[in-house]
Amino acid sequence: AQSVTQLGSHVSVSEGALVLLRCNYSSSVPPYLFWYVQYPNQGLQLLLKYTSAATLVKGINGFEAEFKKSETSFHLTKPSAHMSDAAEYFCAVSLGTGGFKTIFGAGTRLFVKA
Amino acid sequence: GAGVSQSPRYKVAKRGQDVALRCDPISGHVSLFWYQQALGQGPEFLTYFQNEAQLDKSGLPSDRFFAERPEGSVSTLKIQRTQQEDSAVYLCASSLARTSEAFFGQGTRLTVV
């Protein structure tokens, strides 16, 4: 069985500060891991994905995430927050990149203060 | 179309009514998924189609929920005798193949009153 835990339902950072959103996963097989962003009244947009290649994954909008098997973690980071980064972020795990059901975390809402 | 299209965007139903939610996937996409997203929660898997075949419906919460994709393109999620706990955003996603990225629609927000 697979599961995802996102630590912190709300995170607040100042503009220009480091963004760190935490995600831990559980999977009985090597997982595929994803981060999605959701803006109000919008669908989910893929930020980045880990598919067993490089452990440091770079995504869109300056985000990146590092797969750490020993810690079963896939934390999302961005060096400098922008106001436009304010949104809901979801970590997700799947057995594959398509054609497999994806298990989502409960989400972390990111607030960016001016 | 350019993306996954869902209609209606908003639906208010009286308790006990039947509703039908439509998903137009990206043209040529083989895989289609439905998710339910309750307020303040992450999306939860409902069902998966590969072309017209429904390969996984393990997430459908009750027999009041029914999904179809008769021609392997447009899909409809039907909820019979709606209950207040059915209030949620219903998301549809499609992907080109088993190993391709899934693209999400904007969702249908269902409110049962």
mmCIF file with all atom_site columns, C-alpha atoms in Angstrom:
data_model
loop_
_atom_site.group_PDB
_atom_site.id
_atom_site.type_symbol
_atom_site.label_atom_id
_atom_site.label_alt_id
_atom_site.label_comp_id
_atom_site.label_asym_id
_atom_site.label_entity_id
_atom_site.label_seq_id
_atom_site.pdbx_PDB_ins_code
_atom_site.Cartn_x
_atom_site.Cartn_y
_atom_site.Cartn_z
_atom_site.occupancy
_atom_site.B_iso_or_equiv
_atom_site.pdbx_formal_charge
_atom_site.auth_seq_id
_atom_site.auth_comp_id
_atom_site.auth_asym_id
_atom_site.auth_atom_id
_atom_site.pdbx_PDB_model_num
ATOM 1   C CA . ALA A 1 1   ? 0.000   0.000  0.000   1.00 0.00 ? 1   ALA A CA 1
ATOM 2   C CA . GLN A 1 2   ? 1.111   3.540  -0.664  1.00 0.00 ? 2   GLN A CA 1
ATOM 3   C CA . SER A 1 3   ? 0.552   6.688  1.349   1.00 0.00 ? 3   SER A CA 1
ATOM 4   C CA . VAL A 1 4   ? 1.753   10.263 1.570   1.00 0.00 ? 4   VAL A CA 1
ATOM 5   C CA . THR A 1 5   ? 2.096   12.544 4.576   1.00 0.00 ? 5   THR A CA 1
ATOM 6   C CA . GLN A 1 6   ? 2.558   16.265 4.164   1.00 0.00 ? 6   GLN A CA 1
ATOM 7   C CA . LEU A 1 7   ? 3.900   17.924 7.287   1.00 0.00 ? 7   LEU A CA 1
ATOM 8   C CA . GLY A 1 8   ? 2.149   21.205 7.954   1.00 0.00 ? 8   GLY A CA 1
ATOM 9   C CA . SER A 1 9   ? -1.203  22.136 6.472   1.00 0.00 ? 9   SER A CA 1
ATOM 10  C CA . HIS A 1 10  ? -0.108  25.792 6.283   1.00 0.00 ? 10  HIS A CA 1
ATOM 11  C CA . VAL A 1 11  ? 3.306   27.333 5.682   1.00 0.00 ? 11  VAL A CA 1
ATOM 12  C CA . SER A 1 12  ? 3.982   31.069 5.686   1.00 0.00 ? 12  SER A CA 1
ATOM 13  C CA . VAL A 1 13  ? 7.159   32.654 4.328   1.00 0.00 ? 13  VAL A CA 1
ATOM 14  C CA . SER A 1 14  ? 8.262   36.158 3.465   1.00 0.00 ? 14  SER A CA 1
ATOM 15  C CA . GLU A 1 15  ? 8.832   37.146 -0.128  1.00 0.00 ? 15  GLU A CA 1
ATOM 16  C CA . GLY A 1 16  ? 12.413  36.264 -1.054  1.00 0.00 ? 16  GLY A CA 1
ATOM 17  C CA . ALA A 1 17  ? 12.760  33.643 1.681   1.00 0.00 ? 17  ALA A CA 1
ATOM 18  C CA . LEU A 1 18  ? 13.376  29.934 1.239   1.00 0.00 ? 18  LEU A CA 1
ATOM 19  C CA . VAL A 1 19  ? 10.336  27.756 0.628   1.00 0.00 ? 19  VAL A CA 1
ATOM 20  C CA . LEU A 1 20  ? 10.398  24.260 2.171   1.00 0.00 ? 20  LEU A CA 1
ATOM 21  C CA . LEU A 1 21  ? 7.356   22.011 1.946   1.00 0.00 ? 21  LEU A CA 1
ATOM 22  C CA . ARG A 1 22  ? 7.758   18.606 3.541   1.00 0.00 ? 22  ARG A CA 1
ATOM 23  C CA . CYS A 1 23  ? 6.534   15.277 2.222   1.00 0.00 ? 23  CYS A CA 1
ATOM 24  C CA . ASN A 1 24  ? 7.104   11.742 3.452   1.00 0.00 ? 24  ASN A CA 1
ATOM 25  C CA . TYR A 1 25  ? 5.871   8.700  1.609   1.00 0.00 ? 25  TYR A CA 1
ATOM 26  C CA . SER A 1 26  ? 5.287   5.032  2.190   1.00 0.00 ? 26  SER A CA 1
ATOM 27  C CA . SER A 1 27  ? 5.499   2.505  -0.603  1.00 0.00 ? 27  SER A CA 1
ATOM 28  C CA . SER A 1 28  ? 6.155   -1.224 -0.793  1.00 0.00 ? 28  SER A CA 1
ATOM 29  C CA . VAL A 1 29  ? 7.747   -0.837 -4.217  1.00 0.00 ? 29  VAL A CA 1
ATOM 30  C CA . PRO A 1 30  ? 9.973   1.839  -5.736  1.00 0.00 ? 30  PRO A CA 1
ATOM 31  C CA . PRO A 1 31  ? 7.645   4.806  -6.039  1.00 0.00 ? 31  PRO A CA 1
ATOM 32  C CA . TYR A 1 32  ? 6.983   7.505  -8.552  1.00 0.00 ? 32  TYR A CA 1
ATOM 33  C CA . LEU A 1 33  ? 6.657   10.810 -6.690  1.00 0.00 ? 33  LEU A CA 1
ATOM 34  C CA . PHE A 1 34  ? 5.076   14.065 -7.749  1.00 0.00 ? 34  PHE A CA 1
ATOM 35  C CA . TRP A 1 35  ? 4.456   17.584 -6.589  1.00 0.00 ? 35  TRP A CA 1
ATOM 36  C CA . TYR A 1 36  ? 1.403   19.414 -7.904  1.00 0.00 ? 36  TYR A CA 1
ATOM 37  C CA . VAL A 1 37  ? 0.294   23.016 -7.405  1.00 0.00 ? 37  VAL A CA 1
ATOM 38  C CA . GLN A 1 38  ? -3.320  24.143 -7.288  1.00 0.00 ? 38  GLN A CA 1
ATOM 39  C CA . TYR A 1 39  ? -4.367  27.767 -7.571  1.00 0.00 ? 39  TYR A CA 1
ATOM 40  C CA . PRO A 1 40  ? -7.859  28.790 -6.395  1.00 0.00 ? 40  PRO A CA 1
ATOM 41  C CA . ASN A 1 41  ? -10.616 27.395 -8.590  1.00 0.00 ? 41  ASN A CA 1
ATOM 42  C CA . GLN A 1 42  ? -8.055  25.744 -10.839 1.00 0.00 ? 42  GLN A CA 1
ATOM 43  C CA . GLY A 1 43  ? -7.082  22.176 -11.591 1.00 0.00 ? 43  GLY A CA 1
ATOM 44  C CA . LEU A 1 44  ? -3.822  20.599 -10.553 1.00 0.00 ? 44  LEU A CA 1
ATOM 45  C CA . GLN A 1 45  ? -0.641  21.509 -12.375 1.00 0.00 ? 45  GLN A CA 1
ATOM 46  C CA . LEU A 1 46  ? 2.397   19.242 -12.296 1.00 0.00 ? 46  LEU A CA 1
ATOM 47  C CA . LEU A 1 47  ? 5.457   20.962 -10.787 1.00 0.00 ? 47  LEU A CA 1
ATOM 48  C CA . LEU A 1 48  ? 7.874   18.054 -10.997 1.00 0.00 ? 48  LEU A CA 1
ATOM 49  C CA . LYS A 1 49  ? 8.142   14.288 -10.825 1.00 0.00 ? 49  LYS A CA 1
ATOM 50  C CA . TYR A 1 50  ? 10.614  11.665 -9.674  1.00 0.00 ? 50  TYR A CA 1
ATOM 51  C CA . THR A 1 51  ? 10.749  8.520  -11.779 1.00 0.00 ? 51  THR A CA 1
ATOM 52  C CA . SER A 1 52  ? 13.837  6.705  -10.445 1.00 0.00 ? 52  SER A CA 1
ATOM 53  C CA . ALA A 1 53  ? 16.363  8.686  -12.450 1.00 0.00 ? 53  ALA A CA 1
ATOM 54  C CA . ALA A 1 54  ? 18.223  11.584 -10.782 1.00 0.00 ? 54  ALA A CA 1
ATOM 55  C CA . THR A 1 55  ? 17.379  11.997 -7.109  1.00 0.00 ? 55  THR A CA 1
ATOM 56  C CA . LEU A 1 56  ? 17.387  15.794 -7.393  1.00 0.00 ? 56  LEU A CA 1
ATOM 57  C CA . VAL A 1 57  ? 14.521  16.814 -9.613  1.00 0.00 ? 57  VAL A CA 1
ATOM 58  C CA . LYS A 1 58  ? 14.079  20.278 -11.048 1.00 0.00 ? 58  LYS A CA 1
ATOM 59  C CA . GLY A 1 59  ? 10.638  21.511 -11.932 1.00 0.00 ? 59  GLY A CA 1
ATOM 60  C CA . ILE A 1 60  ? 8.872   24.569 -13.202 1.00 0.00 ? 60  ILE A CA 1
ATOM 61  C CA . ASN A 1 61  ? 8.847   28.007 -11.588 1.00 0.00 ? 61  ASN A CA 1
ATOM 62  C CA . GLY A 1 62  ? 12.196  27.424 -9.862  1.00 0.00 ? 62  GLY A CA 1
ATOM 63  C CA . PHE A 1 63  ? 11.034  24.561 -7.660  1.00 0.00 ? 63  PHE A CA 1
ATOM 64  C CA . GLU A 1 64  ? 13.036  21.429 -7.014  1.00 0.00 ? 64  GLU A CA 1
ATOM 65  C CA . ALA A 1 65  ? 12.728  18.340 -4.858  1.00 0.00 ? 65  ALA A CA 1
ATOM 66  C CA . GLU A 1 66  ? 15.143  15.704 -3.607  1.00 0.00 ? 66  GLU A CA 1
ATOM 67  C CA . PHE A 1 67  ? 14.269  12.042 -3.300  1.00 0.00 ? 67  PHE A CA 1
ATOM 68  C CA . LYS A 1 68  ? 15.841  10.554 -0.154  1.00 0.00 ? 68  LYS A CA 1
ATOM 69  C CA . LYS A 1 69  ? 15.144  6.862  0.087   1.00 0.00 ? 69  LYS A CA 1
ATOM 70  C CA . SER A 1 70  ? 16.718  6.478  3.534   1.00 0.00 ? 70  SER A CA 1
ATOM 71  C CA . GLU A 1 71  ? 14.386  9.125  4.909   1.00 0.00 ? 71  GLU A CA 1
ATOM 72  C CA . THR A 1 72  ? 11.418  8.214  2.670   1.00 0.00 ? 72  THR A CA 1
ATOM 73  C CA . SER A 1 73  ? 11.141  11.904 1.926   1.00 0.00 ? 73  SER A CA 1
ATOM 74  C CA . PHE A 1 74  ? 10.526  14.076 -1.126  1.00 0.00 ? 74  PHE A CA 1
ATOM 75  C CA . HIS A 1 75  ? 10.614  17.649 0.175   1.00 0.00 ? 75  HIS A CA 1
ATOM 76  C CA . LEU A 1 76  ? 9.904   20.568 -2.166  1.00 0.00 ? 76  LEU A CA 1
ATOM 77  C CA . THR A 1 77  ? 12.106  23.653 -2.079  1.00 0.00 ? 77  THR A CA 1
ATOM 78  C CA . LYS A 1 78  ? 12.513  27.000 -3.797  1.00 0.00 ? 78  LYS A CA 1
ATOM 79  C CA . PRO A 1 79  ? 15.368  29.364 -2.914  1.00 0.00 ? 79  PRO A CA 1
ATOM 80  C CA . SER A 1 80  ? 13.364  32.585 -3.091  1.00 0.00 ? 80  SER A CA 1
ATOM 81  C CA . ALA A 1 81  ? 9.590   32.848 -2.714  1.00 0.00 ? 81  ALA A CA 1
ATOM 82  C CA . HIS A 1 82  ? 7.505   35.072 -4.972  1.00 0.00 ? 82  HIS A CA 1
ATOM 83  C CA . MET A 1 83  ? 4.040   36.369 -4.202  1.00 0.00 ? 83  MET A CA 1
ATOM 84  C CA . SER A 1 84  ? 2.779   34.343 -7.156  1.00 0.00 ? 84  SER A CA 1
ATOM 85  C CA . ASP A 1 85  ? 3.847   31.118 -5.406  1.00 0.00 ? 85  ASP A CA 1
ATOM 86  C CA . ALA A 1 86  ? 0.955   31.431 -2.948  1.00 0.00 ? 86  ALA A CA 1
ATOM 87  C CA . ALA A 1 87  ? -1.171  28.338 -3.626  1.00 0.00 ? 87  ALA A CA 1
ATOM 88  C CA . GLU A 1 88  ? -1.970  24.835 -2.398  1.00 0.00 ? 88  GLU A CA 1
ATOM 89  C CA . TYR A 1 89  ? 0.734   22.221 -2.953  1.00 0.00 ? 89  TYR A CA 1
ATOM 90  C CA . PHE A 1 90  ? 0.131   18.494 -3.085  1.00 0.00 ? 90  PHE A CA 1
ATOM 91  C CA . CYS A 1 91  ? 2.654   15.703 -2.818  1.00 0.00 ? 91  CYS A CA 1
ATOM 92  C CA . ALA A 1 92  ? 1.619   12.451 -4.482  1.00 0.00 ? 92  ALA A CA 1
ATOM 93  C CA . VAL A 1 93  ? 2.833   8.899  -4.975  1.00 0.00 ? 93  VAL A CA 1
ATOM 94  C CA . SER A 1 94  ? 2.044   6.392  -7.684  1.00 0.00 ? 94  SER A CA 1
ATOM 95  C CA . LEU A 1 95  ? 3.196   3.060  -9.039  1.00 0.00 ? 95  LEU A CA 1
ATOM 96  C CA . GLY A 1 96  ? 3.787   4.721  -12.400 1.00 0.00 ? 96  GLY A CA 1
ATOM 97  C CA . THR A 1 97  ? 3.603   7.979  -14.264 1.00 0.00 ? 97  THR A CA 1
ATOM 98  C CA . GLY A 1 98  ? 0.371   7.225  -16.059 1.00 0.00 ? 98  GLY A CA 1
ATOM 99  C CA . GLY A 1 99  ? -2.357  4.617  -16.036 1.00 0.00 ? 99  GLY A CA 1
ATOM 100 C CA . PHE A 1 100 ? -1.949  4.111  -12.304 1.00 0.00 ? 100 PHE A CA 1
ATOM 101 C CA . LYS A 1 101 ? -4.012  5.675  -9.580  1.00 0.00 ? 101 LYS A CA 1
ATOM 102 C CA . THR A 1 102 ? -2.172  8.419  -7.740  1.00 0.00 ? 102 THR A CA 1
ATOM 103 C CA . ILE A 1 103 ? -2.361  8.823  -3.972  1.00 0.00 ? 103 ILE A CA 1
ATOM 104 C CA . PHE A 1 104 ? -2.315  12.462 -2.862  1.00 0.00 ? 104 PHE A CA 1
ATOM 105 C CA . GLY A 1 105 ? -1.364  14.042 0.419   1.00 0.00 ? 105 GLY A CA 1
ATOM 106 C CA . ALA A 1 106 ? -3.750  16.373 2.207   1.00 0.00 ? 106 ALA A CA 1
ATOM 107 C CA . GLY A 1 107 ? -1.978  19.432 0.844   1.00 0.00 ? 107 GLY A CA 1
ATOM 108 C CA . THR A 1 108 ? 0.006   22.357 2.214   1.00 0.00 ? 108 THR A CA 1
ATOM 109 C CA . ARG A 1 109 ? -1.193  25.891 1.685   1.00 0.00 ? 109 ARG A CA 1
ATOM 110 C CA . LEU A 1 110 ? 1.680   28.284 1.099   1.00 0.00 ? 110 LEU A CA 1
ATOM 111 C CA . PHE A 1 111 ? 1.271   31.910 2.133   1.00 0.00 ? 111 PHE A CA 1
ATOM 112 C CA . VAL A 1 112 ? 3.798   34.497 0.938   1.00 0.00 ? 112 VAL A CA 1
ATOM 113 C CA . LYS A 1 113 ? 4.065   37.745 2.890   1.00 0.00 ? 113 LYS A CA 1
ATOM 114 C CA . ALA A 1 114 ? 5.231   40.966 1.275   1.00 0.00 ? 114 ALA A CA 1
ATOM 115 C CA . GLY B 2 1   ? -9.026  20.639 -27.320 1.00 0.00 ? 1   GLY B CA 1
ATOM 116 C CA . ALA B 2 2   ? -6.084  22.348 -25.698 1.00 0.00 ? 2   ALA B CA 1
ATOM 117 C CA . GLY B 2 3   ? -6.720  20.863 -22.274 1.00 0.00 ? 3   GLY B CA 1
ATOM 118 C CA . VAL B 2 4   ? -9.046  18.702 -20.220 1.00 0.00 ? 4   VAL B CA 1
ATOM 119 C CA . SER B 2 5   ? -12.467 20.298 -20.131 1.00 0.00 ? 5   SER B CA 1
ATOM 120 C CA . GLN B 2 6   ? -15.063 19.618 -17.451 1.00 0.00 ? 6   GLN B CA 1
ATOM 121 C CA . SER B 2 7   ? -18.675 20.717 -17.327 1.00 0.00 ? 7   SER B CA 1
ATOM 122 C CA . PRO B 2 8   ? -20.488 22.126 -15.591 1.00 0.00 ? 8   PRO B CA 1
ATOM 123 C CA . ARG B 2 9   ? -17.959 24.087 -13.524 1.00 0.00 ? 9   ARG B CA 1
ATOM 124 C CA . TYR B 2 10  ? -20.472 24.426 -10.708 1.00 0.00 ? 10  TYR B CA 1
ATOM 125 C CA . LYS B 2 11  ? -23.511 22.327 -9.853  1.00 0.00 ? 11  LYS B CA 1
ATOM 126 C CA . VAL B 2 12  ? -25.979 22.730 -7.034  1.00 0.00 ? 12  VAL B CA 1
ATOM 127 C CA . ALA B 2 13  ? -28.225 19.738 -6.450  1.00 0.00 ? 13  ALA B CA 1
ATOM 128 C CA . LYS B 2 14  ? -30.974 19.106 -3.978  1.00 0.00 ? 14  LYS B CA 1
ATOM 129 C CA . ARG B 2 15  ? -30.438 16.065 -1.820  1.00 0.00 ? 15  ARG B CA 1
ATOM 130 C CA . GLY B 2 16  ? -31.819 13.044 -3.591  1.00 0.00 ? 16  GLY B CA 1
ATOM 131 C CA . GLN B 2 17  ? -31.327 14.397 -7.107  1.00 0.00 ? 17  GLN B CA 1
ATOM 132 C CA . ASP B 2 18  ? -29.238 12.618 -9.737  1.00 0.00 ? 18  ASP B CA 1
ATOM 133 C CA . VAL B 2 19  ? -26.328 14.497 -11.326 1.00 0.00 ? 19  VAL B CA 1
ATOM 134 C CA . ALA B 2 20  ? -24.088 13.902 -14.321 1.00 0.00 ? 20  ALA B CA 1
ATOM 135 C CA . LEU B 2 21  ? -20.640 15.409 -14.625 1.00 0.00 ? 21  LEU B CA 1
ATOM 136 C CA . ARG B 2 22  ? -18.858 15.506 -17.949 1.00 0.00 ? 22  ARG B CA 1
ATOM 137 C CA . CYS B 2 23  ? -15.172 15.253 -18.814 1.00 0.00 ? 23  CYS B CA 1
ATOM 138 C CA . ASP B 2 24  ? -13.682 15.948 -22.243 1.00 0.00 ? 24  ASP B CA 1
ATOM 139 C CA . PRO B 2 25  ? -10.112 14.659 -22.174 1.00 0.00 ? 25  PRO B CA 1
ATOM 140 C CA . ILE B 2 26  ? -7.306  15.865 -24.376 1.00 0.00 ? 26  ILE B CA 1
ATOM 141 C CA . SER B 2 27  ? -7.793  14.407 -27.845 1.00 0.00 ? 27  SER B CA 1
ATOM 142 C CA . GLY B 2 28  ? -6.003  11.089 -28.264 1.00 0.00 ? 28  GLY B CA 1
ATOM 143 C CA . HIS B 2 29  ? -5.444  10.505 -24.564 1.00 0.00 ? 29  HIS B CA 1
ATOM 144 C CA . VAL B 2 30  ? -5.962  6.859  -23.714 1.00 0.00 ? 30  VAL B CA 1
ATOM 145 C CA . SER B 2 31  ? -6.076  7.044  -19.935 1.00 0.00 ? 31  SER B CA 1
ATOM 146 C CA . LEU B 2 32  ? -8.753  8.901  -18.004 1.00 0.00 ? 32  LEU B CA 1
ATOM 147 C CA . PHE B 2 33  ? -9.112  9.293  -14.237 1.00 0.00 ? 33  PHE B CA 1
ATOM 148 C CA . TRP B 2 34  ? -11.748 10.690 -11.909 1.00 0.00 ? 34  TRP B CA 1
ATOM 149 C CA . TYR B 2 35  ? -10.879 12.082 -8.476  1.00 0.00 ? 35  TYR B CA 1
ATOM 150 C CA . GLN B 2 36  ? -12.969 13.510 -5.653  1.00 0.00 ? 36  GLN B CA 1
ATOM 151 C CA . GLN B 2 37  ? -11.559 16.430 -3.675  1.00 0.00 ? 37  GLN B CA 1
ATOM 152 C CA . ALA B 2 38  ? -13.384 17.327 -0.486  1.00 0.00 ? 38  ALA B CA 1
ATOM 153 C CA . LEU B 2 39  ? -12.904 20.795 0.991   1.00 0.00 ? 39  LEU B CA 1
ATOM 154 C CA . GLY B 2 40  ? -9.453  21.137 2.521   1.00 0.00 ? 40  GLY B CA 1
ATOM 155 C CA . GLN B 2 41  ? -8.346  17.689 1.363   1.00 0.00 ? 41  GLN B CA 1
ATOM 156 C CA . GLY B 2 42  ? -6.223  16.224 -1.362  1.00 0.00 ? 42  GLY B CA 1
ATOM 157 C CA . PRO B 2 43  ? -7.844  14.519 -4.346  1.00 0.00 ? 43  PRO B CA 1
ATOM 158 C CA . GLU B 2 44  ? -8.931  10.926 -3.810  1.00 0.00 ? 44  GLU B CA 1
ATOM 159 C CA . PHE B 2 45  ? -8.980  8.396  -6.621  1.00 0.00 ? 45  PHE B CA 1
ATOM 160 C CA . LEU B 2 46  ? -12.392 7.264  -7.815  1.00 0.00 ? 46  LEU B CA 1
ATOM 161 C CA . THR B 2 47  ? -11.941 5.354  -11.062 1.00 0.00 ? 47  THR B CA 1
ATOM 162 C CA . TYR B 2 48  ? -9.713  4.801  -14.098 1.00 0.00 ? 48  TYR B CA 1
ATOM 163 C CA . PHE B 2 49  ? -10.421 4.104  -17.762 1.00 0.00 ? 49  PHE B CA 1
ATOM 164 C CA . GLN B 2 50  ? -8.111  2.893  -20.479 1.00 0.00 ? 50  GLN B CA 1
ATOM 165 C CA . ASN B 2 51  ? -9.949  3.765  -23.667 1.00 0.00 ? 51  ASN B CA 1
ATOM 166 C CA . GLU B 2 52  ? -13.525 2.581  -23.046 1.00 0.00 ? 52  GLU B CA 1
ATOM 167 C CA . ALA B 2 53  ? -12.578 -0.055 -20.499 1.00 0.00 ? 53  ALA B CA 1
ATOM 168 C CA . GLN B 2 54  ? -13.028 0.781  -16.830 1.00 0.00 ? 54  GLN B CA 1
ATOM 169 C CA . LEU B 2 55  ? -9.998  -0.972 -15.363 1.00 0.00 ? 55  LEU B CA 1
ATOM 170 C CA . ASP B 2 56  ? -10.224 0.238  -11.788 1.00 0.00 ? 56  ASP B CA 1
ATOM 171 C CA . LYS B 2 57  ? -13.283 1.459  -9.911  1.00 0.00 ? 57  LYS B CA 1
ATOM 172 C CA . SER B 2 58  ? -12.036 0.673  -6.448  1.00 0.00 ? 58  SER B CA 1
ATOM 173 C CA . GLY B 2 59  ? -12.354 4.279  -5.289  1.00 0.00 ? 59  GLY B CA 1
ATOM 174 C CA . LEU B 2 60  ? -16.043 4.747  -6.004  1.00 0.00 ? 60  LEU B CA 1
ATOM 175 C CA . PRO B 2 61  ? -17.544 5.320  -2.541  1.00 0.00 ? 61  PRO B CA 1
ATOM 176 C CA . SER B 2 62  ? -20.872 3.610  -3.112  1.00 0.00 ? 62  SER B CA 1
ATOM 177 C CA . ASP B 2 63  ? -23.081 2.041  -5.740  1.00 0.00 ? 63  ASP B CA 1
ATOM 178 C CA . ARG B 2 64  ? -24.682 5.467  -6.209  1.00 0.00 ? 64  ARG B CA 1
ATOM 179 C CA . PHE B 2 65  ? -21.569 6.441  -8.167  1.00 0.00 ? 65  PHE B CA 1
ATOM 180 C CA . PHE B 2 66  ? -21.247 5.285  -11.751 1.00 0.00 ? 66  PHE B CA 1
ATOM 181 C CA . ALA B 2 67  ? -18.798 6.270  -14.479 1.00 0.00 ? 67  ALA B CA 1
ATOM 182 C CA . GLU B 2 68  ? -18.707 5.508  -18.166 1.00 0.00 ? 68  GLU B CA 1
ATOM 183 C CA . ARG B 2 69  ? -16.626 6.241  -21.236 1.00 0.00 ? 69  ARG B CA 1
ATOM 184 C CA . PRO B 2 70  ? -18.517 4.442  -23.991 1.00 0.00 ? 70  PRO B CA 1
ATOM 185 C CA . GLU B 2 71  ? -16.452 5.539  -26.992 1.00 0.00 ? 71  GLU B CA 1
ATOM 186 C CA . GLY B 2 72  ? -13.123 5.915  -25.280 1.00 0.00 ? 72  GLY B CA 1
ATOM 187 C CA . SER B 2 73  ? -13.222 9.695  -25.325 1.00 0.00 ? 73  SER B CA 1
ATOM 188 C CA . VAL B 2 74  ? -15.747 11.719 -23.296 1.00 0.00 ? 74  VAL B CA 1
ATOM 189 C CA . SER B 2 75  ? -16.502 10.385 -19.847 1.00 0.00 ? 75  SER B CA 1
ATOM 190 C CA . THR B 2 76  ? -19.464 10.938 -17.560 1.00 0.00 ? 76  THR B CA 1
ATOM 191 C CA . LEU B 2 77  ? -19.527 10.522 -13.804 1.00 0.00 ? 77  LEU B CA 1
ATOM 192 C CA . LYS B 2 78  ? -23.051 9.992  -12.542 1.00 0.00 ? 78  LYS B CA 1
ATOM 193 C CA . ILE B 2 79  ? -24.134 10.252 -8.944  1.00 0.00 ? 79  ILE B CA 1
ATOM 194 C CA . GLN B 2 80  ? -27.586 8.982  -8.070  1.00 0.00 ? 80  GLN B CA 1
ATOM 195 C CA . ARG B 2 81  ? -29.644 10.141 -5.104  1.00 0.00 ? 81  ARG B CA 1
ATOM 196 C CA . THR B 2 82  ? -27.062 12.715 -4.072  1.00 0.00 ? 82  THR B CA 1
ATOM 197 C CA . GLN B 2 83  ? -26.251 13.139 -0.383  1.00 0.00 ? 83  GLN B CA 1
ATOM 198 C CA . GLN B 2 84  ? -24.660 16.073 1.411   1.00 0.00 ? 84  GLN B CA 1
ATOM 199 C CA . GLU B 2 85  ? -21.431 14.123 1.855   1.00 0.00 ? 85  GLU B CA 1
ATOM 200 C CA . ASP B 2 86  ? -21.104 14.023 -1.946  1.00 0.00 ? 86  ASP B CA 1
ATOM 201 C CA . SER B 2 87  ? -20.371 17.760 -1.931  1.00 0.00 ? 87  SER B CA 1
ATOM 202 C CA . ALA B 2 88  ? -16.853 18.114 -3.309  1.00 0.00 ? 88  ALA B CA 1
ATOM 203 C CA . VAL B 2 89  ? -14.852 19.096 -6.354  1.00 0.00 ? 89  VAL B CA 1
ATOM 204 C CA . TYR B 2 90  ? -14.726 16.308 -8.912  1.00 0.00 ? 90  TYR B CA 1
ATOM 205 C CA . LEU B 2 91  ? -11.531 16.332 -10.960 1.00 0.00 ? 91  LEU B CA 1
ATOM 206 C CA . CYS B 2 92  ? -10.902 14.571 -14.234 1.00 0.00 ? 92  CYS B CA 1
ATOM 207 C CA . ALA B 2 93  ? -7.433  13.870 -15.601 1.00 0.00 ? 93  ALA B CA 1
ATOM 208 C CA . SER B 2 94  ? -6.176  12.296 -18.812 1.00 0.00 ? 94  SER B CA 1
ATOM 209 C CA . SER B 2 95  ? -2.859  11.018 -20.072 1.00 0.00 ? 95  SER B CA 1
ATOM 210 C CA . LEU B 2 96  ? -1.561  9.941  -23.440 1.00 0.00 ? 96  LEU B CA 1
ATOM 211 C CA . ALA B 2 97  ? -0.403  6.531  -22.306 1.00 0.00 ? 97  ALA B CA 1
ATOM 212 C CA . ARG B 2 98  ? 0.455   4.528  -19.220 1.00 0.00 ? 98  ARG B CA 1
ATOM 213 C CA . THR B 2 99  ? 3.809   6.254  -18.820 1.00 0.00 ? 99  THR B CA 1
ATOM 214 C CA . SER B 2 100 ? 2.745   9.795  -19.671 1.00 0.00 ? 100 SER B CA 1
ATOM 215 C CA . GLU B 2 101 ? 2.009   12.800 -17.506 1.00 0.00 ? 101 GLU B CA 1
ATOM 216 C CA . ALA B 2 102 ? -1.598  13.205 -16.401 1.00 0.00 ? 102 ALA B CA 1
ATOM 217 C CA . PHE B 2 103 ? -3.276  16.549 -17.142 1.00 0.00 ? 103 PHE B CA 1
ATOM 218 C CA . PHE B 2 104 ? -6.064  17.742 -14.879 1.00 0.00 ? 104 PHE B CA 1
ATOM 219 C CA . GLY B 2 105 ? -9.214  19.652 -15.697 1.00 0.00 ? 105 GLY B CA 1
ATOM 220 C CA . GLN B 2 106 ? -10.447 22.557 -13.573 1.00 0.00 ? 106 GLN B CA 1
ATOM 221 C CA . GLY B 2 107 ? -12.997 20.367 -11.891 1.00 0.00 ? 107 GLY B CA 1
ATOM 222 C CA . THR B 2 108 ? -16.722 20.492 -11.187 1.00 0.00 ? 108 THR B CA 1
ATOM 223 C CA . ARG B 2 109 ? -17.716 21.836 -7.799  1.00 0.00 ? 109 ARG B CA 1
ATOM 224 C CA . LEU B 2 110 ? -20.791 19.935 -6.627  1.00 0.00 ? 110 LEU B CA 1
ATOM 225 C CA . THR B 2 111 ? -22.799 21.314 -3.731  1.00 0.00 ? 111 THR B CA 1
ATOM 226 C CA . VAL B 2 112 ? -25.645 19.204 -2.382  1.00 0.00 ? 112 VAL B CA 1
ATOM 227 C CA . VAL B 2 113 ? -28.201 21.163 -0.364  1.00 0.00 ? 113 VAL B CA 1
#
